[in-house]
Amino acid sequence: MNLYRAHVLICGGAGCLSSGCKAVQEKFIAELKAHNLENEVKMVETGCIGTCDLGPVIVIYPEGVFYKKVAPEDVQEIIEEHLIKGRYVTRLLYERPVSGEQIPFYNEIDFFRKQQRIALRNVGIINPEVIEEYIARDGYLALGKVLTQYTPEQVIQEIKDSGLRGRGGAGFPTGLKWEFTRKAPGDQKYVICNADEGDPGAFMDRSVLEGDPHSVIEAMTIAGYAVGANQGYVYVRAEYPLAVQRLEDAIKKAREFGMLGENILGTSFSFDLEIRVGAGAFVCGEETALLASIEGKRGEPRPKPPFPASHGLWGKPTLINNVETYANIPVIINRGADWFKQFGTEKSKGTKVFALAGKVNNTGLVEVPMGTTLREVIFELGGGIPNHKRFKAAQTGGPSGGCLTEKDLDRPMDYESLVAAGSMMGSGGLIVMDEDNCMVDVARFFLEFTQDESCGKCTPCRIGTKRMLEILIKITQGKGEERDLEILEELATTIKATALCGLGQSAPNPVLSTIRNFRDEYLAHIREKRCPAKVCRALLQYTIISELCKGCGLCARNCPEKAISGEPKKPYTIDQEKCIKCGNCLDKCPFNAIELK
Amino acid sequence: MAEACCHGISDEKYQKLDEIINQYKGKPGGLIPVLHQAQLIFGYLPKEVQIRVAEGLDIPLSEVYGVITFYSFFSQKPRGKYTIGVCLGTACYVKGAAEIVEALEENLGIKVGDTTENGEFSLMVTRCLGACGLAPVLTIGEDVYGRLTPDKIPEIIKAYENR
């Protein structure tokens, strides 16, 4: 084996791919060759390093120097300065958002320093297409340990002891789920990985599948051994083609290495995996709908009980866990339940990956111990809100969740505390909003989503969410009445109580949570016909400040509706009846004489 | 050259479809994977293809149709050479995806769900693509464009028009 004096890790995650990391890679390959360094420096394409907004990013070891926004033109300088002369290329180093202080080392940047990576332990570090790199980081050690030293019951006990709970949303104790499936009578059982990560704003499962697919394969095999299944399915959404490709490749390699298939690692245990690709239906993230979809049917949910643990795929006992949950399993087996339990809060053990997005400086994936506060995540790891704007809300739990506001900033985040705050953990999407986001509009956005994704099987969800959406649209158009809030709340309560599945039962949450936290904003829309965040277009008014208007006529010439009139050198006026609120006049006015109210 | 039949869809494509059908025949849950492949071959799922799949897999046509209309990925209408998908996930939405859609509609002269007359572009909105860190995002085929602003749209479209 060749020993290299330096490693260049280039992020090949989805974010960096679209920022052009492939061109940077090609340049590195060419330049390393041109400088005769091929045998001294190794380039590794990794999964998502996490800082999507700074992509393409690279980390150079042994020092661990982090470079951001690397362009192909920078490669020669990095090689000549850093790799040959040992001097950092300072203009590409990370800078702290407010102070502008440069921080060269990966593990000293707040975004990484405050993380505790368990599920994401290999993501951004190894090349996901090389099984040896996974094995070198203790990959498949847990599987070997389980197959040779543990009974299935002991595996389940270890997972129960660890306190691990489902990372897909509801937070059900994982070990218990395993135990139910093990104890359910039946000769044929299945293990399923729910990788239908549909919550808008959550992308941790994608990152694990793309950056560390073997961790999921290993965990599912362990689960197969524990519950007594010989066949597994990974249900991945069609929006993630790269994840499907990496997973396919990893399954093939795992088979070649004897980690999947007949007689795994020479034992009598056999287990294999198949991938099923979704076809664009959010409701398939609900487990009974997911089962219907794997069976080749319309992805409609059914009432529970019976639960999949006893009546799952093709009526057989089936274990369903999500990607992030599985990614924790090998570590729990290797390091023990006691080690895992040291992280987190009393009822929520371990870590949680959050997908930080929206109005925040450092967007990307962060894995922090359960119980970390929202303030730490947004302002320390996330580096705060850009453009000196004010924090307004953080949306967690996707379309099933709610908003957290300033008063929740110091609340330790775990399953229970988020529910108490009127939101939920969900799959860990965390979208930050600032003063420019209208919460009524956000509620409308989510309801439009759930209404569109409602499968139509049960009436409360199909019709109830439609009625709620109509009312919200009315409010954002300035036609709302005061009793609308009451009607919304009443509809919400009914839908929550009567809808068939999780999608419907949780659909009203974003509305309830925004009404609770931002009632004033709703009332401004209803009573004053005003959108304080200046988002709801029907409520906006463009006016000309006559003292500032020089009568140049530029606005009138650029108005597509001919809504502006006036005489040269005298103040112009806007006909509000004709104005379509396109904002052209505001953009064109050289004297800042146009005001948006 | 393969002979044209069935509304101008070549025999060669049907041969490919039959191979796929045979792979999944008798396997439980094979319908959705077959439809995925069929859409790759034909670009969309016209009635003739639905009938062929139904007969081949021995599933009622009503069930095939039911599945196609349930999932948003399956299309019964032909799509343009390039499908532009604008992400309407939460992160993209709060960062102005609605304005990106508007800019596209204006530039292409079509509405969401439609295809340009010359058959070049179809405009779709998609669910979260998971590239939230780069919001707002759109995809054209397999290419991803992030950190968009409405003024970047004409340039992006132009690059495909000239291909």
Coordinates of N, CA, C and O in Angstrom, one line a residue, chain A residues 286 303-304 399-400 450 458 460-461 465 492-510 512:
Chain A
E286 N -45.1 7.9 5.1 CA -45.9 7.3 6.1 C -45.7 5.8 5.9 O -45.8 5.3 4.8
P303 N -55.4 2.3 8.2 CA -55.4 2.5 9.7 C -54.5 1.6 10.4 O -54.2 0.5 10.0
K304 N -53.9 2.1 11.5 CA -53.1 1.3 12.4 C -53.8 1.3 13.8 O -54.3 2.3 14.2
P399 N -43.8 20.1 7.2 CA -45.2 20.4 7.1 C -46.0 19.8 8.2 O -47.2 20.1 8.4
S400 N -45.3 19.0 9.1 CA -46.1 18.4 10.2 C -45.7 19.2 11.5 O -46.3 19.0 12.5
T450 N -49.3 20.2 1.9 CA -50.0 19.0 2.4 C -51.3 18.8 1.6 O -51.7 17.6 1.3
C458 N -58.9 9.8 3.0 CA -59.9 10.1 4.0 C -60.4 11.6 3.9 O -59.7 12.5 3.5
P460 N -61.3 14.0 6.2 CA -60.8 15.2 6.9 C -59.6 15.8 6.2 O -59.5 17.0 6.1
C461 N -58.7 15.0 5.7 CA -57.5 15.5 5.1 C -57.8 16.0 3.7 O -57.4 17.1 3.4
T465 N -58.3 20.1 4.7 CA -57.1 20.9 4.4 C -57.4 21.9 3.2 O -56.9 23.0 3.2
A492 N -58.9 22.8 12.2 CA -57.6 22.1 12.6 C -57.8 21.1 13.6 O -57.3 20.0 13.5
T493 N -58.6 21.4 14.6 CA -58.8 20.5 15.7 C -59.5 19.2 15.2 O -59.2 18.1 15.6
T494 N -60.5 19.4 14.3 CA -61.2 18.3 13.8 C -60.3 17.4 12.9 O -60.3 16.2 13.1
I495 N -59.5 18.0 12.1 CA -58.6 17.2 11.2 C -57.6 16.4 12.0 O -57.4 15.3 11.8
K496 N -57.1 17.1 13.0 CA -56.1 16.4 13.8 C -56.7 15.2 14.5 O -56.0 14.2 14.7
A497 N -57.9 15.3 14.9 CA -58.5 14.2 15.6 C -59.0 13.1 14.7 O -59.2 11.9 15.2
T498 N -59.3 13.4 13.5 CA -60.0 12.4 12.7 C -59.3 11.9 11.4 O -59.7 10.9 10.8
A499 N -58.2 12.5 11.0 CA -57.5 12.1 9.8 C -56.9 10.7 10.0 O -56.6 10.3 11.1
L500 N -56.8 10.0 8.9 CA -56.4 8.6 8.9 C -54.9 8.4 9.3 O -54.6 7.6 10.1
C501 N -54.0 9.2 8.7 CA -52.6 9.0 8.9 C -51.9 10.2 9.4 O -52.5 11.3 9.5
G502 N -50.6 10.0 9.7 CA -49.8 11.1 10.2 C -49.8 12.4 9.3 O -49.8 13.5 9.9
L503 N -49.9 12.2 8.0 CA -49.8 13.4 7.2 C -51.0 14.3 7.5 O -50.9 15.5 7.7
G504 N -52.2 13.7 7.5 CA -53.4 14.5 7.8 C -53.5 15.0 9.2 O -53.8 16.2 9.5
Q505 N -53.1 14.1 10.1 CA -53.2 14.5 11.6 C -52.3 15.7 11.9 O -52.6 16.4 12.8
S506 N -51.2 15.8 11.2 CA -50.3 16.8 11.5 C -50.3 18.0 10.6 O -49.7 19.0 10.8
A507 N -51.1 17.9 9.5 CA -51.2 18.9 8.5 C -51.6 20.3 9.1 O -51.0 21.3 8.6
P508 N -52.5 20.4 10.1 CA -52.9 21.7 10.6 C -51.8 22.4 11.5 O -51.9 23.5 11.8
N509 N -50.8 21.6 11.9 CA -49.8 22.1 12.9 C -49.2 23.4 12.5 O -49.1 24.4 13.3
P510 N -48.7 23.6 11.2 CA -48.0 24.9 10.9 C -49.0 26.1 11.0 O -48.6 27.2 11.4
L512 N -51.7 26.2 13.2 CA -52.0 26.4 14.6 C -50.8 27.1 15.2 O -51.0 28.0 16.0

